Each structure stands twice: as structure tokens, then as C-alpha cells.
Amino acid sequence: MYVRSGGTLAASGRILAAVVLPAALLAAGCGGDGDGDRDEAADCTFAADRGGGAPGRAGGPVDRDDVDGDGHADAVLNGWYKVPGDPDTKWRNNRFVLRAAAGGPDPSAAFPLAGCYPPHSPQAQYPVGYDFSVQLTGDLDDDGYADVLVRGVRGPDGAESRRQRILWGGPEGPVAATDLPRGTDPAAGVGDFDGDGTLDLLTLAVSGGEYDMRAQPATVLRGPLDRAGGKPRGETATDVGFEGWASITDAAVGDFDGDGRDDLVTRATYDEEDVRFEDGMPDEVVDAALYRGTPAGLRLAGAVPGITSGSENGATPLVSGDFDDDGTDDIVARRWLGDALVVYGSPEGPGAGRKAVELGRRIGLGSAVGDVNGDGTDDLATSYSPSGDEGEVAVTLGGARGLAVDGTQVVMPQDVGAKPGLRRNADHLFGWQLHLADLDTDGDDDLVVGTFRAGDPPEESGYWIFGGTPEGTSVADRDFVTTEDAG
């Protein structure tokens, strides 16, 4: 979900990463729930209560993750930690912005977001799988600073909520918050779908399911959004659920045909005994489809080779990036057993040009896109944790021929001092969260790996930061940021 500093909004794959929306997250997602009271922490200022407008920033296009507008991407992280030395304490939440800085980020200078995003209630067990918030970033008000949108904002008592909240970026950090109007469908992605050079917000309605077949609109809220009420400049809606025949749970955003406008690839999920199969699907229904971005809204363009089910089971889109530097975005997808492949974009759309390539590994935890070696082409980081085995993070470099699968670099917990006596990934969950950003401002994106207890001392929860180099990720050049101490 990144864009090269100085690049155009539509030309770079890194601005348009996939947004994965599992059914459980959509069910717990946002829309109005009648809890719009502003009973938040005192240090959260709402935009409607704040005098003046966005300050703006002169210069070129902003990096989509550059919250403070200094020209470098920041890392917006949603971490968990335990108090070291006290094994009986519960897992606590800390959401913060780790700011890029020369020589590397300073955790004490991170922007804490807990004031406007009340932390999740403490968890007695590992919180992975129990945090249903969804986080997006992008300059939604077009002022030159990336903003942070969180879906599933909790109330001050820790209770689950359907609210969706935007925290507006600024030179001194996030400055004010806006709740999207009640009834707004769950936020699903950020991109420039109409090609006007301003980011739009994509929302996706929750499917009615097999017993409540109805339209499932994907709505483009055209940017810039108004700070006071989150009102878009305009909006267009497209039914991506084929009038209820397809229950869309996953989506990827990217400029897959290279026309300067972002597109949408959707993927539906069905139960094995879904009643819709009893009557037979209409011929025009596909479980994965491409919708091209146009000035008038999203337009159906048909099936996606390699993603849509056919002779094989198809795949679920995860992230997008221009891995072969041809000006079209490519899709990294996961088959039902976790095996990953990359489906390359083309002027005719994804899957119509360069042959899809198996990555030779599984993706089960996280994935991220960035430019690790600073050559201007997108690279891929993924993580996987097989049951009873060690977790690992894989970094695969892009180039003119696409992702260099044979040269994939693997980073293991033992590379940072994890002891063999740990219960493998049940203890450290190495790679449960991934991010790529140039946090030391040297021109190469650094790999940020979330972990519980991986390293020395093993009690610490936080993020390993591995420096990017022209050769790839450096395991030797690393630093550790504890989740508890950030912000």
C-alpha cells in the first residue's frame, strides 16, 4: 500500500495494494450502528470542532503512507504486548505511527493513536484473530498528508463498534478525527478510480448470503473527502455481487491495465453446500471478476485468469504491485491450501499477458509490497507459519522478468536470536504483521516484521526492522522497536 515518492498516483503499483476482507471481518465491519456519541478520550479532537481547514503542503505528490508530510513513508502499526516479566498479565493494544527519520525511526517520537482509537480490551490469549479492526491509509482530503482510517473502532469501554474513523495527518502528526456517516458501508480500499489524481475511498457492502440474495454494491467515494463530515465530492455504486449470486469477501485494488485509473478485482466465497448451487448459477456469474476504473464508476470487464475458478479452484487476491516494471499492476494471490502465485497485469487486464508464476511457498500470516533494493521496481514480502513449525518471512525481488522466485531470501526467528527451546511459532508468531517502508530514508525500503517474543530477550513483543540494501534485505542491519514503548 505504498507509492514511490515523486511518482504519480496511478502509475505505481505500491499505492494500490490489495485489501483482504475475510467474511469474519466483514461481519464485524462497519456501517452505522447508532453509536455515534463522541465519548472518546479527551485528547481526540473531532474535525467539526476544530477551527480552520487542512493546512495543505506545497510540492509534489505525497507518499500515500507519509502521515507527517516529510516526503518519506511512515509505518502505521497496530501492535500488542505484555508487560515483560509478568506472565499473568493480558495482551494490551497499542496503535501508533512509526515515523521515518534519517538513521532510523525513534520509537519515542512515534505518534500514538490511542486518543482517537480507543485500544482493544486486553486479551488473555494471543490477540491474532481477535482484533477485527481493519486499517487503511491514504491522503483522503488531498492536503498532502496521509490519513489513517480504522474500521471497527472500539468504544471507550472496549466494546465492539461499527464506527469507521478517519484521523487526518499533519506535520505534527494526526490532528483531528472524523467519523464516517452512519450507514456507510465498510471501507475496503483506497485508490484513484476515476484517474483525476486524487485518492478515492472504496466501500463494499456486506453480502446478504445464500439465504438473502441481494445486490452487494462497491461504492467509490470520490476524493477529496470533507473533514467535517467525511462527505465525498461524489459517489458511484456498482453491484459486484451479481444480484446476490456471488458473496464477495476479498478484493484487490490496482491499475491492472495501466490506463492511469485504479481497478478492482473481487473474489467470492461459498460454503461447500451453498443452496445457490442447487438451482445452478447463471452463466454470467463468476466467483472472481475485474472491474475497470472509469470517470463514471467501476465497470465490469469479466473473469480474471488465474484468480477466477475454472479448471482449477482459483485463488484469493492478497496484494498488488508492479513487480515487472511494465506499468501495470500485478496480483499476488493465495490458493485454498495457501500456495501463492503472482498473476501479472497487462493492457488487456490481469492474467492476459505474462504467464502467472507459482511463488513456491505459502502465505498464511502477512504480505507487503515495497522497493527493498531501491531500483524502482516493486518487491514482495510474505510470511507463513505452518502448524508446529518455525515461522518465516520471505523477501522476493522484482525486476524486468517479474518476481525472482529462485532468489527468494528467507528470514527466520533464529536470525534474530530466537532460542530453539521455544515452542516454535506458538511462542513468537514471527511475521504476524509485515510492512515495507524506507524508515531510515536511505532510498531502500526496510522490512518491518511484527513478532511476539522472537529474539533475545524473548519476552519482548514488537517489531524487527531490517534495513533495505541494493542487494536486498539485510539481516545484520537490524533494530528492534518494542510495541509497549512506541509513542
GROMACS .gro file of C-alpha atoms in nm, residues 145-425:
model
  281
  145TYR     CA    1  -0.059   1.431   0.433
  146ALA     CA    2  -0.160   1.067   0.454
  147ASP     CA    3  -0.458   0.994   0.675
  148VAL     CA    4  -0.541   0.683   0.879
  149LEU     CA    5  -0.881   0.514   0.857
  150VAL     CA    6  -0.976   0.241   1.101
  151ARG     CA    7  -1.282   0.024   1.059
  152GLY     CA    8  -1.418  -0.137   1.374
  153VAL     CA    9  -1.326   0.143   1.616
  154ARG     CA   10  -1.399   0.035   1.972
  155GLY     CA   11  -1.582   0.242   2.228
  156PRO     CA   12  -1.404   0.382   2.536
  157ASP     CA   13  -1.521   0.079   2.736
  158GLY     CA   14  -1.358  -0.158   2.489
  159ALA     CA   15  -1.689  -0.273   2.344
  160GLU     CA   16  -1.703  -0.358   1.975
  161SER     CA   17  -1.837  -0.087   1.749
  162ARG     CA   18  -1.935  -0.043   1.385
  163ARG     CA   19  -1.781   0.301   1.359
  164GLN     CA   20  -1.532   0.399   1.092
  165ARG     CA   21  -1.300   0.682   1.181
  166ILE     CA   22  -1.050   0.888   0.981
  167LEU     CA   23  -0.760   1.052   1.162
  168TRP     CA   24  -0.624   1.335   0.948
  169GLY     CA   25  -0.246   1.357   0.904
  170GLY     CA   26  -0.039   1.670   0.955
  171PRO     CA   27   0.319   1.794   1.007
  172GLU     CA   28   0.298   1.738   1.383
  173GLY     CA   29   0.112   1.413   1.349
  174PRO     CA   30  -0.261   1.335   1.322
  175VAL     CA   31  -0.454   1.649   1.408
  176ALA     CA   32  -0.827   1.570   1.414
  177ALA     CA   33  -1.075   1.288   1.361
  178THR     CA   34  -1.390   1.234   1.157
  179ASP     CA   35  -1.644   0.954   1.189
  180LEU     CA   36  -1.787   0.844   0.857
  181PRO     CA   37  -2.164   0.889   0.843
  182ARG     CA   38  -2.381   0.617   0.992
  183GLY     CA   39  -2.484   0.367   0.728
  184THR     CA   40  -2.160   0.394   0.530
  185ASP     CA   41  -2.061   0.050   0.403
  186PRO     CA   42  -1.733  -0.100   0.530
  187ALA     CA   43  -1.422   0.072   0.391
  188ALA     CA   44  -1.243  -0.172   0.162
  189GLY     CA   45  -0.964   0.014  -0.017
  190VAL     CA   46  -0.807   0.339  -0.132
  191GLY     CA   47  -0.721   0.429  -0.491
  192ASP     CA   48  -0.767   0.674  -0.775
  193PHE     CA   49  -1.052   0.501  -0.957
  194ASP     CA   50  -1.154   0.793  -1.180
  195GLY     CA   51  -0.799   0.897  -1.273
  196ASP     CA   52  -0.828   1.258  -1.157
  197GLY     CA   53  -0.512   1.247  -0.945
  198THR     CA   54  -0.698   1.245  -0.611
  199LEU     CA   55  -0.744   0.938  -0.396
  200ASP     CA   56  -1.092   0.792  -0.353
  201LEU     CA   57  -1.227   0.568  -0.079
  202LEU     CA   58  -1.382   0.235  -0.180
  203THR     CA   59  -1.651   0.077   0.037
  204LEU     CA   60  -1.801  -0.270   0.000
  205ALA     CA   61  -2.140  -0.373   0.133
  206VAL     CA   62  -2.173  -0.691   0.335
  207SER     CA   63  -2.320  -0.977   0.133
  208GLY     CA   64  -2.668  -1.095   0.223
  209GLY     CA   65  -2.552  -1.454   0.185
  210GLU     CA   66  -2.714  -1.758   0.032
  211TYR     CA   67  -3.049  -1.705   0.206
  212ASP     CA   68  -3.076  -1.330   0.145
  213MET     CA   69  -2.973  -1.275  -0.214
  214ARG     CA   70  -2.948  -0.905  -0.286
  215ALA     CA   71  -2.719  -0.658  -0.454
  216GLN     CA   72  -2.376  -0.606  -0.299
  217PRO     CA   73  -2.257  -0.261  -0.406
  218ALA     CA   74  -1.897  -0.148  -0.422
  219THR     CA   75  -1.911   0.230  -0.387
  220VAL     CA   76  -1.641   0.476  -0.493
  221LEU     CA   77  -1.648   0.780  -0.262
  222ARG     CA   78  -1.471   1.033  -0.480
  223GLY     CA   79  -1.200   1.234  -0.311
  224PRO     CA   80  -1.122   1.462  -0.159
  225LEU     CA   81  -1.341   1.384   0.142
  226ASP     CA   82  -1.467   1.669   0.356
  227ARG     CA   83  -1.305   1.677   0.700
  228ALA     CA   84  -1.609   1.792   0.893
  229GLY     CA   85  -1.837   1.504   0.796
  230GLY     CA   86  -1.642   1.276   0.566
  231LYS     CA   87  -1.863   1.375   0.272
  232PRO     CA   88  -1.717   1.281  -0.069
  233ARG     CA   89  -1.711   1.501  -0.378
  234GLY     CA   90  -1.944   1.249  -0.540
  235GLU     CA   91  -2.004   0.875  -0.544
  236THR     CA   92  -2.082   0.588  -0.778
  237ALA     CA   93  -2.203   0.240  -0.684
  238THR     CA   94  -2.165  -0.089  -0.873
  239ASP     CA   95  -2.322  -0.421  -0.779
  240VAL     CA   96  -2.027  -0.663  -0.762
  241GLY     CA   97  -2.234  -0.949  -0.618
  242PHE     CA   98  -2.426  -1.036  -0.937
  243GLU     CA   99  -2.758  -0.964  -0.763
  244GLY     CA  100  -2.670  -1.195  -0.477
  245TRP     CA  101  -2.527  -1.489  -0.672
  246ALA     CA  102  -2.174  -1.405  -0.554
  247SER     CA  103  -2.083  -1.324  -0.192
  248ILE     CA  104  -1.776  -1.102  -0.223
  249THR     CA  105  -1.538  -1.131   0.072
  250ASP     CA  106  -1.199  -1.035  -0.079
  251ALA     CA  107  -1.082  -0.757  -0.307
  252ALA     CA  108  -0.764  -0.618  -0.462
  253VAL     CA  109  -0.711  -0.263  -0.587
  254GLY     CA  110  -0.454  -0.170  -0.853
  255ASP     CA  111  -0.407  -0.027  -1.201
  256PHE     CA  112  -0.408  -0.369  -1.361
  257ASP     CA  113  -0.435  -0.243  -1.720
  258GLY     CA  114  -0.201   0.057  -1.695
  259ASP     CA  115  -0.454   0.317  -1.810
  260GLY     CA  116  -0.388   0.555  -1.520
  261ARG     CA  117  -0.702   0.459  -1.328
  262ASP     CA  118  -0.727   0.206  -1.049
  263ASP     CA  119  -0.929  -0.111  -1.096
  264LEU     CA  120  -1.093  -0.361  -0.863
  265VAL     CA  121  -1.063  -0.741  -0.858
  266THR     CA  122  -1.320  -0.920  -0.642
  267ARG     CA  123  -1.340  -1.273  -0.508
  268ALA     CA  124  -1.648  -1.452  -0.373
  269THR     CA  125  -1.667  -1.717  -0.102
  270TYR     CA  126  -1.917  -2.000  -0.098
  271ASP     CA  127  -1.992  -2.274   0.153
  272GLU     CA  128  -1.945  -2.626   0.023
  273GLU     CA  129  -2.321  -2.690   0.034
  274ASP     CA  130  -2.434  -2.341  -0.065
  275VAL     CA  131  -2.802  -2.353  -0.164
  276ARG     CA  132  -2.735  -2.129  -0.463
  277PHE     CA  133  -2.568  -2.423  -0.637
  278GLU     CA  134  -2.890  -2.624  -0.625
  279ASP     CA  135  -3.057  -2.414  -0.895
  280GLY     CA  136  -2.739  -2.369  -1.096
  281MET     CA  137  -2.551  -2.044  -1.131
  282PRO     CA  138  -2.643  -1.813  -1.421
  283ASP     CA  139  -2.383  -1.830  -1.697
  284GLU     CA  140  -2.267  -1.472  -1.645
  285VAL     CA  141  -2.179  -1.521  -1.276
  286VAL     CA  142  -1.810  -1.569  -1.193
  287ASP     CA  143  -1.659  -1.601  -0.846
  288ALA     CA  144  -1.382  -1.350  -0.927
  289ALA     CA  145  -1.412  -1.056  -1.162
  290LEU     CA  146  -1.229  -0.747  -1.286
  291TYR     CA  147  -1.397  -0.406  -1.263
  292ARG     CA  148  -1.216  -0.131  -1.453
  293GLY     CA  149  -1.199   0.216  -1.308
  294THR     CA  150  -1.362   0.486  -1.522
  295PRO     CA  151  -1.464   0.850  -1.465
  296ALA     CA  152  -1.823   0.723  -1.441
  297GLY     CA  153  -1.751   0.447  -1.190
  298LEU     CA  154  -1.642   0.083  -1.186
  299ARG     CA  155  -1.728  -0.118  -1.498
  300LEU     CA  156  -1.742  -0.499  -1.515
  301ALA     CA  157  -1.476  -0.638  -1.750
  302GLY     CA  158  -1.514  -1.012  -1.690
  303ALA     CA  159  -1.323  -1.301  -1.538
  304VAL     CA  160  -0.960  -1.288  -1.421
  305PRO     CA  161  -0.738  -1.573  -1.547
  306GLY     CA  162  -0.558  -1.734  -1.252
  307ILE     CA  163  -0.800  -1.584  -0.999
  308THR     CA  164  -1.142  -1.689  -1.128
  309SER     CA  165  -1.225  -2.055  -1.075
  310GLY     CA  166  -1.215  -2.268  -1.387
  311SER     CA  167  -1.032  -2.591  -1.443
  312GLU     CA  168  -0.863  -2.518  -1.107
  313ASN     CA  169  -1.001  -2.377  -0.782
  314GLY     CA  170  -0.896  -2.018  -0.848
  315ALA     CA  171  -0.724  -1.802  -0.588
  316THR     CA  172  -0.782  -1.521  -0.339
  317PRO     CA  173  -0.615  -1.184  -0.417
  318LEU     CA  174  -0.391  -1.055  -0.137
  319VAL     CA  175  -0.174  -0.761  -0.251
  320SER     CA  176  -0.083  -0.583  -0.573
  321GLY     CA  177   0.230  -0.421  -0.710
  322ASP     CA  178   0.416  -0.369  -1.036
  323PHE     CA  179   0.669  -0.649  -0.995
  324ASP     CA  180   0.791  -0.649  -1.357
  325ASP     CA  181   0.801  -0.269  -1.400
  326ASP     CA  182   0.583  -0.270  -1.712
  327GLY     CA  183   0.342  -0.002  -1.592
  328THR     CA  184   0.062  -0.241  -1.497
  329ASP     CA  185  -0.005  -0.376  -1.150
  330ASP     CA  186   0.019  -0.747  -1.074
  331ILE     CA  187  -0.173  -0.954  -0.817
  332VAL     CA  188  -0.028  -1.185  -0.553
  333ALA     CA  189  -0.292  -1.446  -0.472
  334ARG     CA  190  -0.332  -1.747  -0.246
  335ARG     CA  191  -0.486  -2.078  -0.345
  336TRP     CA  192  -0.707  -2.264  -0.099
  337LEU     CA  193  -0.418  -2.462   0.055
  338GLY     CA  194  -0.210  -2.146   0.096
  339ASP     CA  195   0.013  -2.188  -0.209
  340ALA     CA  196   0.085  -1.848  -0.361
  341LEU     CA  197   0.119  -1.724  -0.718
  342VAL     CA  198   0.155  -1.393  -0.897
  343VAL     CA  199  -0.085  -1.301  -1.177
  344TYR     CA  200   0.070  -1.033  -1.396
  345GLY     CA  201  -0.114  -0.731  -1.530
  346SER     CA  202  -0.130  -0.624  -1.894
  347PRO     CA  203  -0.305  -0.359  -2.107
  348GLU     CA  204  -0.584  -0.615  -2.153
  349GLY     CA  205  -0.609  -0.674  -1.779
  350PRO     CA  206  -0.457  -0.914  -1.522
  351GLY     CA  207  -0.378  -1.263  -1.646
  352ALA     CA  208  -0.389  -1.168  -2.014
  353GLY     CA  209  -0.017  -1.108  -2.064
  354ARG     CA  210   0.285  -1.258  -1.893
  355LYS     CA  211   0.222  -1.611  -1.765
  356ALA     CA  212   0.130  -1.647  -1.396
  357VAL     CA  213   0.413  -1.780  -1.178
  358GLU     CA  214   0.398  -2.001  -0.870
  359LEU     CA  215   0.593  -1.848  -0.581
  360GLY     CA  216   0.691  -2.189  -0.445
  361ARG     CA  217   0.576  -2.108  -0.092
  362ARG     CA  218   0.267  -2.045   0.112
  363ILE     CA  219   0.128  -1.724   0.255
  364GLY     CA  220  -0.053  -1.758   0.584
  365LEU     CA  221   0.016  -1.453   0.800
  366GLY     CA  222   0.108  -1.131   0.621
  367SER     CA  223   0.217  -0.975   0.293
  368ALA     CA  224   0.356  -0.636   0.194
  369VAL     CA  225   0.480  -0.458  -0.119
  370GLY     CA  226   0.767  -0.209  -0.141
  371ASP     CA  227   1.102  -0.135  -0.306
  372VAL     CA  228   1.360  -0.315  -0.090
  373ASN     CA  229   1.664  -0.259  -0.315
  374GLY     CA  230   1.578   0.090  -0.440
  375ASP     CA  231   1.574   0.001  -0.810
  376GLY     CA  232   1.228   0.147  -0.872
  377THR     CA  233   1.053  -0.189  -0.912
  378ASP     CA  234   0.818  -0.334  -0.654
  379ASP     CA  235   0.932  -0.625  -0.435
  380LEU     CA  236   0.727  -0.863  -0.221
  381ALA     CA  237   0.748  -0.972   0.143
  382THR     CA  238   0.532  -1.258   0.274
  383SER     CA  239   0.513  -1.461   0.594
  384TYR     CA  240   0.393  -1.809   0.678
  385SER     CA  241   0.367  -2.016   0.993
  386PRO     CA  242   0.291  -2.385   0.939
  387SER     CA  243   0.143  -2.560   1.239
  388GLY     CA  244   0.417  -2.694   1.468
  389ASP     CA  245   0.694  -2.544   1.257
  390GLU     CA  246   0.901  -2.225   1.253
  391GLY     CA  247   0.753  -1.906   1.117
  392GLU     CA  248   0.941  -1.739   0.835
  393VAL     CA  249   0.940  -1.421   0.627
  394ALA     CA  250   1.030  -1.436   0.259
  395VAL     CA  251   1.151  -1.142   0.050
  396THR     CA  252   1.132  -1.175  -0.329
  397LEU     CA  253   1.276  -0.903  -0.552
  398GLY     CA  254   1.101  -0.777  -0.863
  399GLY     CA  255   1.262  -0.696  -1.196
  400ALA     CA  256   1.206  -0.681  -1.570
  401ARG     CA  257   1.126  -1.053  -1.572
  402GLY     CA  258   0.893  -1.033  -1.273
  403LEU     CA  259   0.946  -1.169  -0.924
  404ALA     CA  260   1.279  -1.356  -0.896
  405VAL     CA  261   1.136  -1.661  -0.722
  406ASP     CA  262   1.461  -1.859  -0.731
  407GLY     CA  263   1.642  -1.581  -0.543
  408THR     CA  264   1.389  -1.550  -0.260
  409GLN     CA  265   1.552  -1.458   0.072
  410VAL     CA  266   1.412  -1.618   0.388
  411VAL     CA  267   1.440  -1.457   0.733
  412MET     CA  268   1.389  -1.687   1.033
  413PRO     CA  269   1.342  -1.617   1.405
  414GLN     CA  270   1.685  -1.773   1.471
  415ASP     CA  271   1.837  -1.493   1.262
  416VAL     CA  272   1.745  -1.253   1.543
  417GLY     CA  273   1.840  -1.475   1.836
  418ALA     CA  274   1.530  -1.685   1.896
  419LYS     CA  275   1.617  -1.986   2.107
  420PRO     CA  276   1.548  -2.338   1.974
  421GLY     CA  277   1.376  -2.422   2.304
  422LEU     CA  278   1.077  -2.202   2.229
  423ARG     CA  279   0.759  -2.370   2.119
  424ARG     CA  280   0.838  -2.257   1.771
  425ASN     CA  281   0.588  -2.010   1.628
   0.00000   0.00000   0.00000
